[in-house]
XYZ file of C-alpha atoms in Angstrom:
481
model
C 0.007 0.000 0.000
C 1.520 3.316 -1.028
C 0.993 6.223 1.328
C 1.991 9.881 1.721
C 2.218 11.187 5.331
C 2.390 14.983 5.599
C 3.416 16.743 8.811
C 2.208 20.359 9.074
C 4.624 21.856 11.596
C 7.513 19.807 10.185
C 10.183 21.651 12.211
C 8.169 21.812 15.462
C 9.050 20.057 18.715
C 6.267 17.489 18.398
C 7.419 16.367 14.967
C 11.077 15.863 15.743
C 10.734 14.738 19.382
C 7.812 12.321 19.000
C 6.506 11.757 15.470
C 9.667 11.216 13.442
C 11.256 8.929 16.124
C 7.999 6.931 16.253
C 8.016 6.559 12.481
C 11.625 5.473 12.578
C 10.802 2.758 15.111
C 8.003 1.527 12.825
C 10.538 1.529 9.988
C 13.127 -0.308 12.102
C 10.547 -2.928 13.187
C 9.461 -3.517 9.598
C 5.915 -2.309 10.353
C 5.878 0.777 8.128
C 4.143 -0.180 4.885
C 6.315 -0.143 1.836
C 5.820 2.552 -0.792
C 5.600 5.397 1.744
C 6.792 8.990 1.611
C 7.017 11.368 4.557
C 6.687 15.077 3.813
C 7.586 17.731 6.367
C 5.909 21.089 5.792
C 7.144 24.356 7.376
C 7.885 28.006 6.505
C 11.670 27.688 6.362
C 13.325 27.750 2.976
C 15.317 24.531 2.710
C 15.888 21.432 0.568
C 15.220 17.810 1.281
C 18.908 17.253 2.030
C 19.144 20.186 4.454
C 16.036 19.046 6.286
C 17.381 15.513 6.544
C 20.643 16.812 8.006
C 18.704 19.011 10.467
C 16.604 16.020 11.513
C 19.675 13.813 11.910
C 21.055 16.321 14.436
C 17.689 16.263 16.310
C 17.808 12.482 16.456
C 20.976 12.738 18.597
C 18.649 13.832 21.420
C 16.467 10.732 21.163
C 16.837 8.001 23.857
C 19.856 5.841 23.119
C 18.053 2.573 22.315
C 15.719 4.391 19.901
C 18.473 6.364 18.190
C 19.279 5.208 14.615
C 22.762 4.323 13.483
C 24.132 6.313 10.539
C 23.239 3.464 8.197
C 19.728 3.107 9.586
C 19.112 6.872 9.353
C 20.336 6.986 5.777
C 17.770 4.362 4.755
C 14.998 6.031 6.748
C 15.848 9.504 5.454
C 15.354 8.324 1.856
C 11.585 8.406 2.654
C 11.681 12.002 3.947
C 11.010 15.089 1.867
C 10.492 18.752 2.657
C 8.168 21.445 1.283
C 8.220 25.134 2.185
C 4.663 26.374 2.833
C 3.059 29.521 4.156
C -0.131 28.132 5.732
C -1.882 31.482 5.272
C -1.449 31.474 1.455
C -3.771 29.446 -0.852
C -1.022 29.049 -3.462
C 0.998 26.943 -0.983
C -1.816 24.400 -0.706
C -2.020 24.103 -4.493
C 1.730 23.346 -4.504
C 1.174 20.649 -1.898
C -1.695 19.178 -3.925
C 0.440 19.095 -7.054
C 3.219 17.286 -5.152
C 0.763 14.669 -3.844
C -1.122 14.275 -7.132
C 2.099 13.611 -9.040
C 2.220 10.128 -7.430
C -1.408 9.531 -6.488
C -0.747 7.343 -3.446
C -3.352 4.923 -2.141
C -3.590 6.886 1.125
C -2.791 10.448 2.144
C -2.486 11.288 5.843
C -2.360 14.968 6.729
C -1.100 15.383 10.343
C -1.755 18.817 11.836
C 1.096 19.106 14.345
C 0.493 22.842 14.671
C -1.108 25.203 17.140
C -4.878 24.441 17.330
C -5.781 27.996 16.348
C -4.473 27.092 12.844
C -6.671 24.017 12.429
C -9.722 25.818 11.093
C -7.800 27.759 8.417
C -5.790 24.712 7.338
C -8.904 22.581 6.922
C -10.705 25.219 4.849
C -7.686 25.619 2.574
C -7.298 21.880 2.127
C -10.933 21.688 1.133
C -10.591 24.598 -1.315
C -7.867 22.779 -3.325
C -9.641 19.410 -3.169
C -7.371 17.699 -0.618
C -10.354 16.129 1.066
C -11.168 13.261 -1.301
C -11.838 9.782 0.018
C -8.130 8.777 0.074
C -7.329 11.591 2.530
C -7.273 11.393 6.330
C -6.602 14.319 8.651
C -5.019 13.810 12.085
C -5.664 16.515 14.700
C -3.244 16.832 17.605
C -4.502 17.910 21.057
C -5.398 20.280 22.609
C -8.577 20.349 20.509
C -9.906 23.656 21.710
C -9.723 25.644 24.915
C -13.360 25.118 25.942
C -16.567 23.704 24.521
C -17.181 26.612 22.140
C -13.712 26.475 20.571
C -13.851 22.681 20.305
C -17.196 22.921 18.513
C -15.801 25.576 16.160
C -12.879 23.306 15.235
C -15.236 20.357 14.719
C -17.532 22.443 12.505
C -14.572 23.415 10.372
C -13.394 19.829 10.101
C -16.895 18.537 9.273
C -17.327 21.176 6.555
C -14.398 19.644 4.730
C -13.978 16.031 5.894
C -16.318 13.164 6.783
C -16.186 12.004 10.363
C -14.559 8.786 9.193
C -11.655 10.839 7.803
C -10.960 12.744 11.041
C -8.484 11.193 13.467
C -8.459 13.130 16.794
C -5.371 11.888 18.533
C -4.913 11.239 22.244
C -1.498 9.622 22.641
C -2.515 7.963 25.895
C -4.827 5.707 23.930
C -1.830 4.397 21.983
C 0.006 3.130 25.074
C 0.148 -0.681 25.177
C -0.989 -0.644 28.813
C -4.102 1.391 27.922
C -4.895 -0.945 25.002
C -4.746 -3.789 27.528
C -7.658 -2.260 29.448
C -9.938 -3.483 26.661
C -8.230 -6.897 26.569
C -8.359 -7.197 30.369
C -12.094 -6.520 30.511
C -13.484 -8.007 27.328
C -10.934 -10.708 26.467
C -11.184 -12.508 29.842
C -14.137 -13.936 31.749
C -12.453 -13.483 35.117
C -13.224 -9.837 35.978
C -16.396 -8.897 34.166
C -18.813 -10.455 36.750
C -17.035 -8.411 39.444
C -16.824 -5.196 37.434
C -19.768 -3.415 39.122
C -20.961 -1.612 42.255
C -21.689 -4.828 44.205
C -18.014 -5.743 44.189
C -16.096 -2.479 43.742
C -15.821 0.172 46.478
C -14.054 2.920 44.517
C -11.833 3.538 41.500
C -8.775 5.847 41.443
C -7.058 7.196 38.342
C -3.706 8.923 38.944
C -1.576 10.687 36.281
C 1.334 12.127 38.250
C 4.517 13.837 36.987
C 7.712 14.746 38.801
C 8.601 17.386 36.239
C 7.512 21.025 36.409
C 6.452 23.143 33.459
C 10.082 23.740 32.375
C 10.288 26.079 29.371
C 6.577 25.652 28.552
C 5.417 28.182 31.126
C 3.671 30.513 28.683
C 1.713 27.652 27.063
C 0.947 25.873 30.327
C -0.326 29.027 32.057
C -3.028 29.338 29.431
C -3.945 25.696 29.735
C -3.605 24.243 33.227
C -3.883 20.652 34.502
C -7.652 20.322 34.035
C -7.476 21.031 30.284
C -4.095 19.398 29.781
C -4.759 16.038 31.476
C -8.255 15.580 32.903
C -10.470 16.641 29.989
C -8.746 14.203 27.637
C -6.395 11.553 29.095
C -8.078 10.916 32.440
C -11.594 10.926 31.065
C -10.663 8.568 28.267
C -9.242 6.147 30.874
C -12.418 6.472 32.936
C -14.620 5.647 29.948
C -12.608 2.527 29.169
C -12.879 1.370 32.787
C -16.590 2.149 33.107
C -17.992 1.357 29.650
C -20.383 -1.467 28.894
C -19.141 -4.314 26.689
C -19.337 -3.170 23.055
C -21.090 -5.401 20.539
C -17.853 -5.720 18.528
C -14.329 -4.385 18.232
C -15.555 -1.922 15.641
C -14.471 1.702 16.231
C -18.012 3.141 16.447
C -19.276 0.346 18.675
C -16.473 1.149 21.163
C -16.927 4.897 20.934
C -20.699 4.630 21.339
C -20.162 2.962 24.698
C -17.542 5.491 25.797
C -19.929 8.327 24.930
C -22.659 6.746 27.102
C -20.265 6.881 30.088
C -19.449 10.522 29.485
C -23.135 11.328 29.322
C -23.713 9.444 32.568
C -21.101 11.315 34.584
C -22.558 13.212 37.510
C -22.742 16.879 36.406
C -20.998 19.568 38.419
C -22.705 22.583 39.995
C -20.924 25.601 41.576
C -21.579 24.006 44.977
C -20.255 20.560 44.036
C -17.135 22.055 42.459
C -16.295 23.602 45.825
C -16.908 20.313 47.580
C -15.641 17.686 45.110
C -12.780 19.401 43.194
C -9.371 20.351 44.589
C -7.023 22.553 42.547
C -3.428 23.221 43.550
C -0.271 25.013 42.454
C 3.242 23.830 43.350
C 5.570 25.915 45.473
C 9.323 25.495 45.855
C 10.377 22.141 47.242
C 12.610 19.084 46.791
C 12.285 16.406 44.113
C 14.631 13.424 44.470
C 16.840 15.465 46.826
C 17.145 18.431 44.430
C 15.719 21.883 45.211
C 13.258 23.045 42.544
C 11.480 26.397 42.112
C 7.786 27.021 42.607
C 5.442 27.476 39.661
C 5.347 31.263 40.027
C 9.161 31.334 39.679
C 9.178 29.331 36.429
C 10.163 30.972 33.117
C 7.370 32.978 31.470
C 4.851 32.355 34.263
C 3.076 35.549 35.508
C 3.883 36.213 39.181
C 0.191 36.430 40.065
C -0.964 33.399 38.093
C -3.921 31.334 39.344
C -3.231 28.477 36.904
C -3.648 25.044 38.519
C -0.812 22.537 38.284
C -2.770 19.939 40.259
C -6.351 18.684 40.179
C -8.109 16.009 42.242
C -11.818 15.395 41.861
C -14.587 13.032 42.837
C -17.319 11.998 40.453
C -19.806 9.170 39.876
C -21.210 7.340 36.847
C -24.978 7.511 37.185
C -26.076 4.134 35.817
C -27.055 0.725 37.110
C -23.559 -0.730 36.945
C -21.788 2.024 38.886
C -24.450 3.841 40.967
C -22.890 5.086 44.205
C -19.256 4.086 43.351
C -16.922 7.119 43.638
C -14.393 7.671 40.884
C -11.373 9.739 41.976
C -9.248 11.430 39.285
C -5.950 13.050 40.128
C -3.174 14.689 38.095
C -0.371 17.138 38.846
C 3.146 18.337 38.204
C 6.040 18.293 40.665
C 4.553 15.418 42.578
C 6.382 12.785 44.643
C 6.532 10.193 41.812
C 6.170 9.819 38.075
C 3.242 7.464 38.227
C 0.263 6.707 36.025
C -2.033 3.997 37.284
C -5.627 2.935 37.801
C -6.500 1.328 41.121
C -9.666 -0.782 41.408
C -10.456 -1.087 45.117
C -12.760 -4.018 45.766
C -15.162 -4.194 48.720
C -14.027 -6.153 51.831
C -15.470 -9.581 52.506
C -18.973 -9.316 54.072
C -18.114 -11.534 57.053
C -14.597 -11.869 58.441
C -13.536 -15.231 59.800
C -9.751 -14.734 59.719
C -7.617 -12.416 61.868
C -6.237 -9.490 59.858
C -8.816 -10.008 57.139
C -9.958 -6.396 57.005
C -7.867 -5.307 54.017
C -9.715 -5.454 50.753
C -8.359 -6.736 47.440
C -7.020 -4.315 44.827
C -6.265 -4.503 41.140
C -3.597 -2.014 40.090
C -3.330 -1.293 36.355
C 0.068 0.258 35.829
C 0.477 2.635 32.883
C 3.855 4.234 33.542
C 6.749 4.082 34.279
C 5.937 0.357 34.634
C 3.448 -1.356 32.327
C 1.553 -4.200 33.928
C -1.013 -5.512 36.357
C -0.828 -6.207 40.033
C -3.581 -8.121 41.854
C -3.331 -7.723 45.614
C -4.823 -10.589 47.622
C -4.735 -11.936 51.168
C -3.212 -15.326 52.122
C -1.839 -17.299 55.066
C 1.874 -18.038 55.331
C 1.120 -21.420 56.903
C 3.055 -20.885 60.135
C 0.388 -22.070 62.550
C -3.158 -21.903 63.899
C -4.805 -18.462 64.286
C -2.399 -16.899 61.854
C -3.266 -13.488 60.458
C -3.846 -13.018 56.738
C -0.974 -11.341 54.932
C -1.112 -9.267 51.742
C 0.422 -10.934 48.666
C 0.594 -9.810 45.052
C 0.284 -11.403 41.675
C 2.405 -9.097 39.548
C 2.537 -9.153 35.759
C 5.133 -7.011 33.978
C 4.024 -6.679 30.335
C 7.473 -5.462 29.278
C 8.963 -8.752 30.502
C 6.080 -10.955 29.398
C 6.088 -9.443 25.881
C 9.702 -8.413 25.639
C 10.137 -8.181 21.834
C 9.372 -5.001 19.894
C 6.465 -3.556 21.874
C 4.988 -0.694 19.933
C 5.091 2.792 21.409
C 2.025 5.089 21.621
C 2.754 7.391 18.675
C 4.131 4.504 16.607
C 0.838 2.588 17.051
C -1.339 5.609 16.366
C 0.565 6.667 13.254
C 0.326 3.111 11.874
C -3.426 3.071 12.657
C -3.962 6.400 10.887
C -2.149 5.139 7.788
C -4.231 1.935 7.901
C -7.491 3.836 8.577
C -8.199 2.225 11.937
C -10.254 4.599 14.138
C -10.538 2.482 17.321
C -7.951 4.466 19.298
C -9.011 7.919 18.118
C -11.606 10.197 19.688
C -14.893 10.978 17.924
C -16.167 14.572 17.872
C -19.209 13.902 20.089
C -16.969 12.240 22.708
C -14.624 15.193 22.697
C -17.430 17.758 22.989
C -19.163 15.856 25.793
C -15.917 15.790 27.745
C -15.646 19.593 27.402
C -19.317 19.913 28.386
C -18.596 18.017 31.622
C -15.486 20.007 32.680
C -16.806 23.438 31.734
C -18.754 24.039 34.984
C -15.446 23.492 36.854
C -13.720 26.118 34.695
C -16.636 28.543 35.199
C -16.569 28.060 39.002
C -12.830 28.667 39.155
C -13.161 31.803 37.046
C -15.580 33.190 39.658
C -13.398 32.175 42.593
C -10.785 34.787 43.477
C -9.118 32.563 46.089
C -7.145 30.662 43.472
C -5.433 27.231 43.802
C -4.197 25.742 47.047
C -0.369 25.685 47.440
C 1.525 22.419 47.765
C 5.236 21.708 48.089
C 7.057 20.298 45.099
C 7.872 16.657 45.819
C 4.644 16.012 47.751
C 1.398 14.378 46.661
C -0.474 17.678 46.319
C -2.585 19.718 48.740
C -3.813 18.027 51.920
C -7.365 18.711 50.703
C -6.890 16.012 48.087
C -6.432 13.401 50.829
C -9.426 14.850 52.687
C -11.527 14.511 49.527
C -11.078 10.720 49.531
C -11.088 10.365 53.327
C -14.541 11.927 53.449
C -15.875 8.690 51.902
C -13.805 6.541 54.256
C -11.107 5.750 51.698
C -7.543 6.833 50.970
C -5.228 7.241 47.978
C -3.211 4.160 47.084
C 0.091 5.490 48.444
C -1.585 6.234 51.834
C -2.927 2.697 52.350
């Protein structure tokens, strides 16, 4: 299958840090279809050879194991081309169309790795020159809008040019092997599904924690914040995959229909419930791994009076028969104690205890990063004598060890799926808009609240109020148990 893959924003950080290395890994693993061309588009005047040399220098910053040798890069670079384009000028799009039409590949993938405010204009221009025929797919990088209104505006622009089946809204978390295993865990095994409901599960916790601060991205981050950056997309997608009903098939729309039902069933926020069930924080100076780090307000390009949140913890419920009354706790933040992404399913304790020490409930921990695996925490006896207390034991599965050969990274998987036209791991427009509809009352309540976020020390697990949020229901976060 011949394909042309075009990166708008061909000299941007996303392209050289994530997308080109991911494509190289697909090339190295022999998974990239033959007959492909990769076209980088940007405003700089340069030739194919100069761009390839520039990219080769950038590859020196890639992790060692993923870095190509000179011979490997030379073979990969033969696929790469460059086109100078001014995205504001219609003539540039005609030049692009002529370049693509000269070969007439089986598939054309247009990846918009640009600022979202350019999406609308790019889509209209692509439509104007006819680059929206049935061989074309458009990939839209997050963030897809700043709020519901801007997301709807982008979607209207996309729909005016492309069919929904041609639009690939990317959320790189959905490409992680561990996230894909959520579907396999639930719907490929008979073990858990009978227990996957309110009668057996006490609460569910989703944590997306980072040790890093905002670094040099202060200006961007201050206009975004943790709620928009992580909760509205990544965390909510994980929640839908945990809470959804079994789809009728592995078809993309069957899966996305069930995810949408979960988003529509989420308990809506009011100004009162935001104050009670949502905690926002902002990191202050502290220590991470024994190193002193500055507070958020001292980071580069961050306004000294900023109220931007770098931490969010919230409590919600899914109002349906399966999950009624089960609290879902979502948490994300920067400069936290660990780099840790995991989902913890806390089961209910046994209804009648007959063993000493049998009060601790079972847990299933789905590890997303830095480890990738499953840990099932049970209770057992050591066998040392009568009246012995139960002791926690774990069944631990490390996917990286179990499947050690050539596991596919998130962007590698998603790029290959876009080329192949598989929509299962991409977000549909109604999903995306419903997620914005659910978080918008939180944004509105914060805009009316002059008190701002709660401070927390870098290297901690966030404001104390986050622990109190869970303790109010008689539970605690995983690291506090």
